[in-house]
Short mmCIF file of C-alpha atoms in Angstrom, two decimals:
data_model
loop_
_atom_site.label_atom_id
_atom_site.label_comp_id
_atom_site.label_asym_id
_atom_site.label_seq_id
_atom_site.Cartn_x
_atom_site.Cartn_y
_atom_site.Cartn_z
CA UNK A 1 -44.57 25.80 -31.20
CA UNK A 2 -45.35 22.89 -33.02
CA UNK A 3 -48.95 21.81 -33.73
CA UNK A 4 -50.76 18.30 -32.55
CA UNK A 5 -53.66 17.53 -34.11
CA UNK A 6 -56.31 15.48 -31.49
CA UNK A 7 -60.01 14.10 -33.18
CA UNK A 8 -62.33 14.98 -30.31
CA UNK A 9 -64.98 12.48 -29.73
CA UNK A 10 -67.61 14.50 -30.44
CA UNK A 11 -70.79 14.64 -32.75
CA UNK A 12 -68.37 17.18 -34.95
CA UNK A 13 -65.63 14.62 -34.90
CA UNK A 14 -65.04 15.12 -38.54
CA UNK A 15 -63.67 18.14 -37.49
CA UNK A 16 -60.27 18.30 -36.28
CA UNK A 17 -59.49 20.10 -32.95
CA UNK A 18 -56.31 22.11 -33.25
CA UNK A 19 -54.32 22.12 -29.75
CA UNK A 20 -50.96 23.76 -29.32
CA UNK A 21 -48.43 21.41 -28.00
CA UNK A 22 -44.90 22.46 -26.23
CA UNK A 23 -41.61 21.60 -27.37
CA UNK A 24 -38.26 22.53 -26.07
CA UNK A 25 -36.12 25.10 -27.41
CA UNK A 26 -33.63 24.15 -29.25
CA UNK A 27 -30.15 25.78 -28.71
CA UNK A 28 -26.80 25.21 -30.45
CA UNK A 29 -24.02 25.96 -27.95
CA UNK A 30 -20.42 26.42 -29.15
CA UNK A 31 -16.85 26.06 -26.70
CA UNK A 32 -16.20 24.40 -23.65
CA UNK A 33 -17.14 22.65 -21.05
CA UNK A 34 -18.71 25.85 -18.81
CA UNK A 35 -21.28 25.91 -21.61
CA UNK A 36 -21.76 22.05 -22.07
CA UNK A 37 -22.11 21.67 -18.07
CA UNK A 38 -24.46 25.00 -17.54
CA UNK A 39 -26.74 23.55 -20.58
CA UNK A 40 -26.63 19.55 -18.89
CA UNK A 41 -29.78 20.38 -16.26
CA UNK A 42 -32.05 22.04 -18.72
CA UNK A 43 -32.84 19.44 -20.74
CA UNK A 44 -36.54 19.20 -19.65
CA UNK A 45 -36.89 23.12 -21.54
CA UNK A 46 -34.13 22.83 -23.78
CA UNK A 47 -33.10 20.93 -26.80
CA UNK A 48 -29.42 21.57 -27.24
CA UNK A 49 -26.76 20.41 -29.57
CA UNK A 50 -22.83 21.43 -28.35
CA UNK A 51 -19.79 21.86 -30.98
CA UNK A 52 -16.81 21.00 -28.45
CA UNK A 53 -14.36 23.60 -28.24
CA UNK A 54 -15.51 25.19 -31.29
CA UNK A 55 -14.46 29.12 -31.96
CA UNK A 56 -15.09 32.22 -33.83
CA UNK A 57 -12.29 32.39 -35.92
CA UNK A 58 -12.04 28.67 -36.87
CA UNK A 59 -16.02 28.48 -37.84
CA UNK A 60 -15.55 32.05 -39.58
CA UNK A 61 -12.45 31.84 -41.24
CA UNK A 62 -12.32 30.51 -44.88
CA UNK A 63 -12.24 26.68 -45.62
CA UNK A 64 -9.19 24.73 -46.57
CA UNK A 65 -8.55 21.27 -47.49
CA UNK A 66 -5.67 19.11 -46.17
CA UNK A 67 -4.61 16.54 -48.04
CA UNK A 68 -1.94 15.42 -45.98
CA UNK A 69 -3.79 15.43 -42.90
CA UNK A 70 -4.06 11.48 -41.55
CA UNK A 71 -4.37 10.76 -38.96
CA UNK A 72 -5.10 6.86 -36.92
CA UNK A 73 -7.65 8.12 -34.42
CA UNK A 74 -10.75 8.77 -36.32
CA UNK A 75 -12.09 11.03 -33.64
CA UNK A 76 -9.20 12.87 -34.80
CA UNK A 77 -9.93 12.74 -38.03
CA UNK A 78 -13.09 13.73 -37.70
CA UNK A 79 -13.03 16.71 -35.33
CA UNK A 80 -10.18 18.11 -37.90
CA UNK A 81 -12.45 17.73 -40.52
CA UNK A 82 -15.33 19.79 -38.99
CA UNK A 83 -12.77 22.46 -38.35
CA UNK A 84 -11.12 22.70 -41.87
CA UNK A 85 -14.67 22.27 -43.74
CA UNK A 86 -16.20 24.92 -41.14
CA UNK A 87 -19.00 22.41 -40.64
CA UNK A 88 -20.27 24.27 -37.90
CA UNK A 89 -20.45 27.17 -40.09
CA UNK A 90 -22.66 25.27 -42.33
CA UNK A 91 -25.02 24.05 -39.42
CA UNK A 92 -25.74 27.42 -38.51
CA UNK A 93 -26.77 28.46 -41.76
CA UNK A 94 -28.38 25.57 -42.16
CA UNK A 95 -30.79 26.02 -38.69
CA UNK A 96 -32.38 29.65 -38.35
CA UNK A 97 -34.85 28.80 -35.34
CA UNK A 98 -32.17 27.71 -32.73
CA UNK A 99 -30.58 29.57 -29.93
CA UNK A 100 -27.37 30.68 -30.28
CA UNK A 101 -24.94 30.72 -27.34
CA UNK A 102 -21.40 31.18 -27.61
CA UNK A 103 -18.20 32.06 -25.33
CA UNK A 104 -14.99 33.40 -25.65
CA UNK A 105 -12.79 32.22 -22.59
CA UNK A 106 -12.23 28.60 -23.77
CA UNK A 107 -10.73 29.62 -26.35
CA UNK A 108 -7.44 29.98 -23.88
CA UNK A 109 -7.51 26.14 -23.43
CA UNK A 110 -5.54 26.11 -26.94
CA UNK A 111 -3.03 27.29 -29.58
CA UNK A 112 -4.44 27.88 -32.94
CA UNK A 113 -3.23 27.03 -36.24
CA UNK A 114 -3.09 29.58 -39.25
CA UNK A 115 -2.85 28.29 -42.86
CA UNK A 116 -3.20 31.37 -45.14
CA UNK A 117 -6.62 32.35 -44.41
CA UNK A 118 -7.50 29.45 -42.84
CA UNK A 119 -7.72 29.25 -38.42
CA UNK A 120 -8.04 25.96 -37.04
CA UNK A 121 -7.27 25.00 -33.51
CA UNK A 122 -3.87 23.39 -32.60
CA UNK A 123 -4.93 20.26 -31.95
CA UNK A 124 -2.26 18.38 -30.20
CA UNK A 125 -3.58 19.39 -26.67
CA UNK A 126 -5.89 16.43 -24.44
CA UNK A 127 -8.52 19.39 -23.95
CA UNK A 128 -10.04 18.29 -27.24
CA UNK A 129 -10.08 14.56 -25.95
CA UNK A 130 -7.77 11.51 -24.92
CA UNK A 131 -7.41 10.25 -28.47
CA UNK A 132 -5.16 14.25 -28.95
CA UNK A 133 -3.14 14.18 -25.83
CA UNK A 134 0.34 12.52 -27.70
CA UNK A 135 -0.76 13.55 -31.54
CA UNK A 136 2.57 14.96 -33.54
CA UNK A 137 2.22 16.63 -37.16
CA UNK A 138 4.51 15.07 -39.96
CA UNK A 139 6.61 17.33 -40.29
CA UNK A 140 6.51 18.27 -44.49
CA UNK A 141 2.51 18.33 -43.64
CA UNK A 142 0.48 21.52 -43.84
CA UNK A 143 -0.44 21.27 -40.42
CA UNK A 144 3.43 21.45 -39.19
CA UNK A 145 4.63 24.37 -41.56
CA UNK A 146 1.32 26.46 -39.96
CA UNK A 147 1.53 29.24 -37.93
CA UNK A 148 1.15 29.28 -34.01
CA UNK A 149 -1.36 31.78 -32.93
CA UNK A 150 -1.93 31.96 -28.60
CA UNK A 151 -4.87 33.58 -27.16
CA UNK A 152 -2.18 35.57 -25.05
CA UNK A 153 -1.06 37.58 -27.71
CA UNK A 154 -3.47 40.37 -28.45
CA UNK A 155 -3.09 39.52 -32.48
CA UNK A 156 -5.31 36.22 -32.16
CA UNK A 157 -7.95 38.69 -30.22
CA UNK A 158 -7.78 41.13 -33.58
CA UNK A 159 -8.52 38.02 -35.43
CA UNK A 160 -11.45 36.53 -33.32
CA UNK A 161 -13.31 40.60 -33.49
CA UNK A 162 -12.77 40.32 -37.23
CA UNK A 163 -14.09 37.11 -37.71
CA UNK A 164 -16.90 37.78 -35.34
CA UNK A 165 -17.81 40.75 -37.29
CA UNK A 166 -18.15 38.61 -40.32
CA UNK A 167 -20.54 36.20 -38.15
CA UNK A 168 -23.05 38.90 -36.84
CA UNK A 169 -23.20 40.36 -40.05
CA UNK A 170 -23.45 36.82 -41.95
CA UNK A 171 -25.91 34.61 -39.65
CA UNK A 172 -26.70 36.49 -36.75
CA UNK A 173 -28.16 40.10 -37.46
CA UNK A 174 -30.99 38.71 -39.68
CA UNK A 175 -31.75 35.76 -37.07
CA UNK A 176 -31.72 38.42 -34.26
CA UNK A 177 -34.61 40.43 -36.17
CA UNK A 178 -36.59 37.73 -36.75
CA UNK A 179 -36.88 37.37 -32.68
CA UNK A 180 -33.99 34.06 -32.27
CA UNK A 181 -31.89 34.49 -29.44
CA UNK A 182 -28.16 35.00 -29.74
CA UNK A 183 -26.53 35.05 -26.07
CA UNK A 184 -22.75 35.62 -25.45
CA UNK A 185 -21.75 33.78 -21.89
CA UNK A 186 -19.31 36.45 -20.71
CA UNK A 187 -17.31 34.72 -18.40
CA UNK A 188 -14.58 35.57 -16.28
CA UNK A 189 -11.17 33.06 -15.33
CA UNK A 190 -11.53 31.93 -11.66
CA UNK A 191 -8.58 34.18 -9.79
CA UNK A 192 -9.41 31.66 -6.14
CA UNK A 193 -9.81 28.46 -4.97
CA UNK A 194 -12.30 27.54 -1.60
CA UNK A 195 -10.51 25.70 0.72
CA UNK A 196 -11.19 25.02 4.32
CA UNK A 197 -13.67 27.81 4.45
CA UNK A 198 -11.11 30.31 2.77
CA UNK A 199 -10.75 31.80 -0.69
CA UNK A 200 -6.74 31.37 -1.81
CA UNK A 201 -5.83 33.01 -4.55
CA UNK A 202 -4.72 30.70 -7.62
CA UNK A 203 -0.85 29.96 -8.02
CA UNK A 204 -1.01 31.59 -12.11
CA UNK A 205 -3.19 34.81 -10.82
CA UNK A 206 -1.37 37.21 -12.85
CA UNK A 207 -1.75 35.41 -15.99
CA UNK A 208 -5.46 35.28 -15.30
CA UNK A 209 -5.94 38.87 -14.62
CA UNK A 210 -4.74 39.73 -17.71
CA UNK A 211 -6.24 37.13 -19.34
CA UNK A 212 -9.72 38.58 -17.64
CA UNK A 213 -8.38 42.23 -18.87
CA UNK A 214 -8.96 40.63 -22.61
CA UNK A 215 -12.12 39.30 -21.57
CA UNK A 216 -13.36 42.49 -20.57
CA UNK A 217 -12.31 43.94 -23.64
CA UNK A 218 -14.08 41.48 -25.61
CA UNK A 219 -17.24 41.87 -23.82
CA UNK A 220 -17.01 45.60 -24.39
CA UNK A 221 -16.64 44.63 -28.35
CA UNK A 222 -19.77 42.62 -28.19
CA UNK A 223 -22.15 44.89 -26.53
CA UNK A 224 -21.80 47.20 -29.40
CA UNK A 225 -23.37 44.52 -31.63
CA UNK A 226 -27.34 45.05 -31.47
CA UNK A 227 -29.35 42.02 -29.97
CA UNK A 228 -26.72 39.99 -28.35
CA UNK A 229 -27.52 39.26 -25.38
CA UNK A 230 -24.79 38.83 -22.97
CA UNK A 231 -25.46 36.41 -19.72
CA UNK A 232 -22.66 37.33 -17.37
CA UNK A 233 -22.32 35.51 -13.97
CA UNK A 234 -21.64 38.06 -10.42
CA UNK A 235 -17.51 37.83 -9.85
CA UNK A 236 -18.16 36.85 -6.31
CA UNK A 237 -19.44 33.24 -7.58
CA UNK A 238 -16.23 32.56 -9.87
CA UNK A 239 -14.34 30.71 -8.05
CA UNK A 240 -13.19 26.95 -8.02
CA UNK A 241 -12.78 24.26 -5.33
CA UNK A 242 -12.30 20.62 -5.26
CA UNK A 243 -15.64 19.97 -5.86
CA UNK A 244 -15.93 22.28 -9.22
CA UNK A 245 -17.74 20.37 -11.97
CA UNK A 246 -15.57 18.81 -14.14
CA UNK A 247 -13.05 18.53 -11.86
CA UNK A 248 -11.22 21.19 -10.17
CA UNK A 249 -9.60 23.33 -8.69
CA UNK A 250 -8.63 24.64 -12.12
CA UNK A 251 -9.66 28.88 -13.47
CA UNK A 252 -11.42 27.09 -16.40
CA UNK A 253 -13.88 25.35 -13.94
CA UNK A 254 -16.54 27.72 -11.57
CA UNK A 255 -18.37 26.17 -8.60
CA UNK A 256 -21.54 24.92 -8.76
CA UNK A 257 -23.42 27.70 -7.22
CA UNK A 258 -21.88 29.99 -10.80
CA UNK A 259 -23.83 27.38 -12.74
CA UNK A 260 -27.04 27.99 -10.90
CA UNK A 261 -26.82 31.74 -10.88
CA UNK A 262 -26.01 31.33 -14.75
CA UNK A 263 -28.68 28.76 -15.75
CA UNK A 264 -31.55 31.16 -13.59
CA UNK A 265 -30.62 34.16 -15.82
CA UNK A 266 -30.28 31.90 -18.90
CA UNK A 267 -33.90 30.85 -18.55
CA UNK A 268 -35.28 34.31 -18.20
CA UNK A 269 -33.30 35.91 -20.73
CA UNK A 270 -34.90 33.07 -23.69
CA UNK A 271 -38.16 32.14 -21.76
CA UNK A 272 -38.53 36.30 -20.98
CA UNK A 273 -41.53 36.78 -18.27
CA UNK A 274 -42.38 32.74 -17.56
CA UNK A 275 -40.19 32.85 -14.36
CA UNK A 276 -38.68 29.68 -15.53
CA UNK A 277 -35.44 30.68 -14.13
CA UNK A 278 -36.13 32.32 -10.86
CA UNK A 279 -38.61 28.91 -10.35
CA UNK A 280 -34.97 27.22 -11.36
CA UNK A 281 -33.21 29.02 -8.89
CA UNK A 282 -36.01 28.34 -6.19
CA UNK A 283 -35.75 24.31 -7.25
CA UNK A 284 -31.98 24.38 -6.88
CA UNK A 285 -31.81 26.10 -3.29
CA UNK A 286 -34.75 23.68 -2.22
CA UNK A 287 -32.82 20.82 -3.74
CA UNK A 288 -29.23 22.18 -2.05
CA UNK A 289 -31.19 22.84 1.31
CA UNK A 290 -32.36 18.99 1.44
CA UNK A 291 -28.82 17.80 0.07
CA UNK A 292 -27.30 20.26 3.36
CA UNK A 293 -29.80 18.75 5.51
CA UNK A 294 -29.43 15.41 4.51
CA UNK A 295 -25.42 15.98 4.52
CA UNK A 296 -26.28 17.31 8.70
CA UNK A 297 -28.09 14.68 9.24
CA UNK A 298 -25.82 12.18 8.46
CA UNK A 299 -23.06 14.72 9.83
CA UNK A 300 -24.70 13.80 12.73
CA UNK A 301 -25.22 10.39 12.66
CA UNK A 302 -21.44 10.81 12.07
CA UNK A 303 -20.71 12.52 14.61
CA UNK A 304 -22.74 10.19 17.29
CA UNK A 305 -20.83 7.08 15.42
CA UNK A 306 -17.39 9.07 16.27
CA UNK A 307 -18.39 9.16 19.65
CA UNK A 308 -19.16 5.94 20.19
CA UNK A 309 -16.13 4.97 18.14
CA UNK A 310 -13.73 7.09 20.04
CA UNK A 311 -15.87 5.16 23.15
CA UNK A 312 -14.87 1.77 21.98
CA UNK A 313 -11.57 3.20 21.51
CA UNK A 314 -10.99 4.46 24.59
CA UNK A 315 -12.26 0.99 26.16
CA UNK A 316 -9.80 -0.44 23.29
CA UNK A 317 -6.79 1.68 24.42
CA UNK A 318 -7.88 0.47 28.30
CA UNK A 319 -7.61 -3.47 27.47
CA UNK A 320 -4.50 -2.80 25.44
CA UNK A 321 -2.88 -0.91 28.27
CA UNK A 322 -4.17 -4.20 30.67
CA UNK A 323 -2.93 -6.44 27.82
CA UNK A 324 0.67 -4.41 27.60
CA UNK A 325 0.88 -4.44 31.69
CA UNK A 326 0.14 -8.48 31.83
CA UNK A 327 2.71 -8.44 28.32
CA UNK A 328 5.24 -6.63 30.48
CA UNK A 329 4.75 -9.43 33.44
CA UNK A 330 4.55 -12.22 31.36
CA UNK A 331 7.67 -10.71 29.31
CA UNK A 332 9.58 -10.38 33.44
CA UNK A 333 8.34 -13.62 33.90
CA UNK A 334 9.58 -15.28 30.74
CA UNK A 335 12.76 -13.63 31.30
CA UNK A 336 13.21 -14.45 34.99
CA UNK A 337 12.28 -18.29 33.63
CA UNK A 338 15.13 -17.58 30.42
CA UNK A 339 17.79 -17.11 33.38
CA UNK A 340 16.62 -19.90 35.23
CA UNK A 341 16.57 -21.84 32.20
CA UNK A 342 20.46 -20.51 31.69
CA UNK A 343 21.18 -21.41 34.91
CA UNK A 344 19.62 -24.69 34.55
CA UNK A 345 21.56 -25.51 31.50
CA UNK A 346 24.85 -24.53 33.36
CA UNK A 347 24.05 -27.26 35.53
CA UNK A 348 23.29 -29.27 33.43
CA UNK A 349 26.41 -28.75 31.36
CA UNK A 350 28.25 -29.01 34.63
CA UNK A 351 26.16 -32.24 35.74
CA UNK A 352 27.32 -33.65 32.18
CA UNK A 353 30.66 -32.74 32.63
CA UNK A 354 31.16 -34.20 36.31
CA UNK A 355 28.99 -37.29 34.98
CA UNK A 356 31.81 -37.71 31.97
CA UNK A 357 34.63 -37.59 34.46
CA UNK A 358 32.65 -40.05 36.63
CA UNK A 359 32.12 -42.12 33.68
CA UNK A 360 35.72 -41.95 33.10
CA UNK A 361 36.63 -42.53 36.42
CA UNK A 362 34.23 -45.86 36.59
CA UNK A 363 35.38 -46.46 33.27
CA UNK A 364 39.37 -46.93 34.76
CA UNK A 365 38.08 -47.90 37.80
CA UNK A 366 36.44 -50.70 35.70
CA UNK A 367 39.76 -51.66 34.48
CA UNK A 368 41.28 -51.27 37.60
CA UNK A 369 38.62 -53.90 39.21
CA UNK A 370 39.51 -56.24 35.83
CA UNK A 371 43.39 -56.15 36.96
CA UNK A 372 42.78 -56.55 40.47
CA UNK A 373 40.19 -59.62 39.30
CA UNK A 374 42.36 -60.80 37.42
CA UNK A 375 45.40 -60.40 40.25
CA UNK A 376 42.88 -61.77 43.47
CA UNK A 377 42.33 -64.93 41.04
CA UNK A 378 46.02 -65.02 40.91
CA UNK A 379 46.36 -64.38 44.72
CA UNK A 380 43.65 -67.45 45.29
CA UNK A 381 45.46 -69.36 43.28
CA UNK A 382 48.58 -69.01 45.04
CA UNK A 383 46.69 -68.55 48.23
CA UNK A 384 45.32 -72.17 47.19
CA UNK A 385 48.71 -73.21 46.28
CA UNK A 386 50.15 -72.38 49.78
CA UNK A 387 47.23 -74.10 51.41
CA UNK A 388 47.82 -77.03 49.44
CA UNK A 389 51.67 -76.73 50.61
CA UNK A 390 50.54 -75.96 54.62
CA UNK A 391 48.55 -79.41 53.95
CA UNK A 392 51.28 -81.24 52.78
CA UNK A 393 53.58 -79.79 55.17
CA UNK A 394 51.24 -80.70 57.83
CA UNK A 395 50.72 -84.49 56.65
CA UNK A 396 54.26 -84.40 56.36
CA UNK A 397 55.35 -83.71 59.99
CA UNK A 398 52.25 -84.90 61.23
CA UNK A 399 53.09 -86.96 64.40
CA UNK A 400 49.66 -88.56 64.65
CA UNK A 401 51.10 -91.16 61.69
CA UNK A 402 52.50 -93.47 64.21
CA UNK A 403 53.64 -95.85 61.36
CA UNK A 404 57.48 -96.68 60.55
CA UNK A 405 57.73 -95.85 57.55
CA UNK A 406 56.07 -92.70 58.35
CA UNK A 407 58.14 -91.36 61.04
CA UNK A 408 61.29 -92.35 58.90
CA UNK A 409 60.07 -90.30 55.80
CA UNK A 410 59.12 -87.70 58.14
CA UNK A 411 63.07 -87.51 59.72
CA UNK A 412 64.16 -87.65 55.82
CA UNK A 413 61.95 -84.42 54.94
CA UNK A 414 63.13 -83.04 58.16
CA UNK A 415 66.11 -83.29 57.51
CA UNK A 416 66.04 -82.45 54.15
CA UNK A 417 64.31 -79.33 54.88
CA UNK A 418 66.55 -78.00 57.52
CA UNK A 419 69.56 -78.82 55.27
CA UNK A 420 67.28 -76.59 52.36
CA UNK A 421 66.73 -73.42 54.67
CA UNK A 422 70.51 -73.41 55.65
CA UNK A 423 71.27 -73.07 52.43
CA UNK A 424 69.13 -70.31 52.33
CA UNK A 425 70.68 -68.45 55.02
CA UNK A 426 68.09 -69.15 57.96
CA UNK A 427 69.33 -67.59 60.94
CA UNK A 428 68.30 -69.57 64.15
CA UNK A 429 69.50 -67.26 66.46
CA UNK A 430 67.42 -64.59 65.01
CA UNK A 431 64.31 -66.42 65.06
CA UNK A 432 64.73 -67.15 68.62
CA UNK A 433 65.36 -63.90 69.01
CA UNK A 434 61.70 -62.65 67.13
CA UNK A 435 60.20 -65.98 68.94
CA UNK A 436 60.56 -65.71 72.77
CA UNK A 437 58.22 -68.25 73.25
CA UNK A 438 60.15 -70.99 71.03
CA UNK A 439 63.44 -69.47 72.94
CA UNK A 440 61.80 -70.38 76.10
CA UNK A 441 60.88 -73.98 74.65
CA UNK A 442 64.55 -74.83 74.60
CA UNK A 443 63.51 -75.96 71.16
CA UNK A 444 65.90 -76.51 68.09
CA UNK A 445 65.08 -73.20 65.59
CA UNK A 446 65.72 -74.97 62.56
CA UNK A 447 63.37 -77.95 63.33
CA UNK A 448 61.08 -75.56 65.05
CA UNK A 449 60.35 -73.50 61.83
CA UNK A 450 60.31 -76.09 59.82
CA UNK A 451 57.44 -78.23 62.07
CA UNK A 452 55.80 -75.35 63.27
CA UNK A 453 56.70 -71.86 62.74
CA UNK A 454 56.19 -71.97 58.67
CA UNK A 455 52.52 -73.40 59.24
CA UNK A 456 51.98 -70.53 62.12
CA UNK A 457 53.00 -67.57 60.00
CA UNK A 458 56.48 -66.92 61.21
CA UNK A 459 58.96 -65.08 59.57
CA UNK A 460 61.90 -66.49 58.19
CA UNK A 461 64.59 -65.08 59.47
CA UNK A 462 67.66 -64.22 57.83
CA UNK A 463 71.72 -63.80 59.06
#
C-alpha cells in the first residue's frame, strides 16, 4: 500500500500522522478478449494494463529487426513493432509489483510467423483490429519469406512450453517468491451454443475438442511450475449464445455467467481471505435478479400490451371484415351500375345512330321539301297562269257584255277556238258521250267546251 500523509489538527500538529491509504492492484493481463472482458468490471480493485493478443512465444522469443517492414496503418506499424522489439517483454521486467495473468487459448485466433529465432504473430488476420483485416506482405520482405506456424500443429505447442520455460525461469520465479501473483486463466473452447432454452452443439466441434485436448495438455505443463496459480472456470458455464460478450455465438466467446464465476475466483485467489469475490458474486446475482425482475416486469407489461393489442386487433380484423362485406356490396353495386352504364351507352350509341339516320332522313327530306318548294311555286305559278287564262276565257265568252263589238269579237274567238281544238283532234261525240248532261242539252260539243266545259273542269276529249 501506498502511504498518505494527513497533519492532524492537534496541539502535536508538528507531528505528522501516518495513515495507510488503499490503492488498486495493479495487473498486467496478456491475450484476448476473455481476459480484457473478465478484467473490464474490476476496475474499482484493480488497476490493469492489457497487451492485445500478446503470446508466450512472441514476448519470449529473441528480438529481430525488420527493415523492410512498412506498413500505411500506423496501428500496424506499431503493434508489429511491440512484437519484433518484445516490448512487452521489456514491461515486465521493467514492473515487478504487478499481477501477472496470462492465457493460452487465444492464441488459436492466429497463425504465427517464424524468422530464425524470432516468433511473431501473423498479422494479416482482423482479430488484431480493422486496420489488419486486408494487410498483404511484399513479397521479397522478411515478413513474406517467414515461416507459417498454426496453433493446430502440436510443433507451435513445443515452442510456446519452451518459451514459457524461459519466462518462469526469467521474470516469474523470483516475482512469485517475493509474494506477486502470477495466474494462468485456463480456459476451455465453447463446444455449445444456448438457443431457445437448449444447448446445440457448435457446427466445428471436433476441431474444438481437440483443440481443448491441447489445452488440457498445456494446463497439465503449467501446474508443474511452482506458484502459478491457475483460475479455471466449471465446463458447465462454457458455452456461448447470442448474447455472449463480444459478440457471439462464437467458441472464443463464454456467456456472461463464465465471466462472473471467473472474476469471483479471480478476486479471492489475489485478494486471498477479504471475500472480495464471493461479495462479487453476491453483487452480480443481486444485480442479475433485479435485471430478471425488471426484464418480468416489463415481460409483463408486455404481455398485458399484447393483449390489449391482439384486442384492438381483433376489433381491427371485425371492422375490416364489415369494411370488406360493405367493399363486396359496394363492388356488386358498382358493377350492377358498370352494366347499366354498358347498357346505357348501347342506347345511347343506338339513340345516336337512329338520330344520324333521322338526321339524314330530315336532311333529304329537307331537300325533298326545297324541290317540292321550288315545284308548288312552279305549280302556283301555272296554277296562276290558268286562272289568269279561266279569266280571260270567261271575259271572253262572257254574255253579260251586251255591246256589238263585244258579241262580234266573242263569235271571232269562238270561232277561232273551235277551229283550234279541231285541229287538235277534239272529239264531240266523245264528250257527249263523258257529258250526259250537255248530251241532254241538245247543245253543240265544240261550242259547249269551249264556253263552258274548259272553265268547269272537263276533259278534253280525244277521237
Amino acid at each position: 500500500m501506498k502511504k498518505l500523509t494527513v497533519v492532524d489538527a492537534s496541539e502535536n500538529a508538528d507531528l505528522p500522522l501516518i495513515r495507510p491509504f488503499p490503492t488498486k492492484k495493479p495487473i498486467i493481463s496478456m491475450g484476448g478478449c476473455n481476459l480484457l472482458e473478465l478484467l473490464s468490471q474490476l476496475n474499482n480493485v484493480v488497476q490493469s494494463t492489457h497487451f492485445w493478443r500478446a503470446t508466450i512465444p512472441s514476448m519470449m522469443s529473441a528480438p529481430v529487426i525488420l527493415e523492410d517492414a512498412k506498413f500505411e496503418s500506423e496501428e500496424v506499424s506499431r503493434f508489429l513493432e511491440r512484437e519484433t522489439s518484445k516490448a512487452v517483454c521489456k514491461r515486465l521486467e521493467g514492473d515487478q509489483e504487478s499481477v501477472i495473468i496470462f492465457e493460452a487459448a487465444a492464441d488459436f485466433a492466429n497463425a504465427f510467423l517464424r524468422i530464425g529465432d524470432t516468433i511473431i504473430p501473423d498479422i494479416r488476420n482482423d482479430v488484431f483490429g480493422a486496420a489488419f483485416k486486408h494487410l498483404a506482405f511484399d513479397e521479397t520482405s522478411e515478413l513474406a519469406k517467414a515461416a507459417v506456424i498454426r496453433p493446430d500443429e502440436q510443433y507451435y505447442w513445443v515452442l510456446w512450453k519452451h518459451h514459457f520455460n524461459i519466462f518462469y525461469h526469467k521474470l516469474l520465479k523470483e516475482r512469485i517468491q517475493r509474494g506477486v501473483d502470477v495466474v494462468f486463466l485456463s480456459r476451455r473452447f465453447c463446444l455449445t451454443e444456448l438457443r431457445d432454452g437448449e444447448f446445440v452443439p457448435l457446427q466445428n466441434l471436433r476441431q474444438l475438442t481437440a483443440r481443448n485436448s491441447i489445452l488440457n495438455d498445456v494446463e497439465n505443463f503449467i501446474s508443474a511450475y511452482e506458484g502459478v496459480k491457475i483460475l479455471k472456470s466449471a465446463p458447465s458455464l462454457e458455452f456461448t449464445s447470442a448474447d455472449a460478450p463480444w459478440g457471439g455465438p462464437w467458441e472464443f466467446h463464454p456467456n456472461n455467467t463464465y465471466y462472473a464465476d471467473m472474476r469471483c475466483k479471480f478476486l479471492d485467489m489475489i485478494f486471498p481471505g477479504e471475500d472480495k469475490g464471493s461479495r462479487y458474486l453476491a453483487n452480480w446475482i443481486a444485480e442479475n435478479e433485479q435485471n430478471a425482475n425488471n426484464m418480468r416486469a416489463t415481460l409483463g407489461r408486455t404481455q398485458v400490451a399484447l393483449i390489449e393489442a391482439n384486442n384492438i386487433t381483433d376489433e381491427m380484423r371485425h371492422d375490416r371484415d364489415l369494411v370488406e362485406r360493405d367493399l363486396e356490396a359496394t363492388c356488386a353495386q358498382r358493377d350492377a351500375f358498370a352494366r347499366k352504364l354498358d347498357a346505357a351507352e348501347t342506347l345511347a350509341n343506338a339513340l345516336r345512330y337512329e338520330s344520324s339516320v333521322k338526321e339524314n332522313a330530315i336532311a333529304e327530306q329537307s331537300e325533298i321539301n326545297e324541290i317540292l318548294s321550288k315545284e308548288i311555286a312552279a305549280l302556283r305559278m301555272k296554277l296562276e297562269d290558268i286562272q289568269n287564262a279561266m279569266s280571260f276565257s270567261s271575259n271572253r265568252y262572257s254574255e253579260r257584255k251586251g255591246s256589238l263589238l263585244h258579241r262580234l269579237a266573242r263569235s271571232i274567238a269562238l270561232h277561232f277556238d273551235t277551229s283550234q281544238l279541231r285541229k287538235f283532234g277534239f272529239n264531240e261525240e266523245a264528250y257527249l258521250e263523258e257529258n250526259e248532261d250537255v248530251r241532254k242539252q241538245n247543245v253543240n260539243a265544240l261550242r259547249h267546251y269551249v264556253i263552258y266545259g274548259m272553265k268547269e273542269g272537263r276533259s278534253f276529249s280525244k277521237a
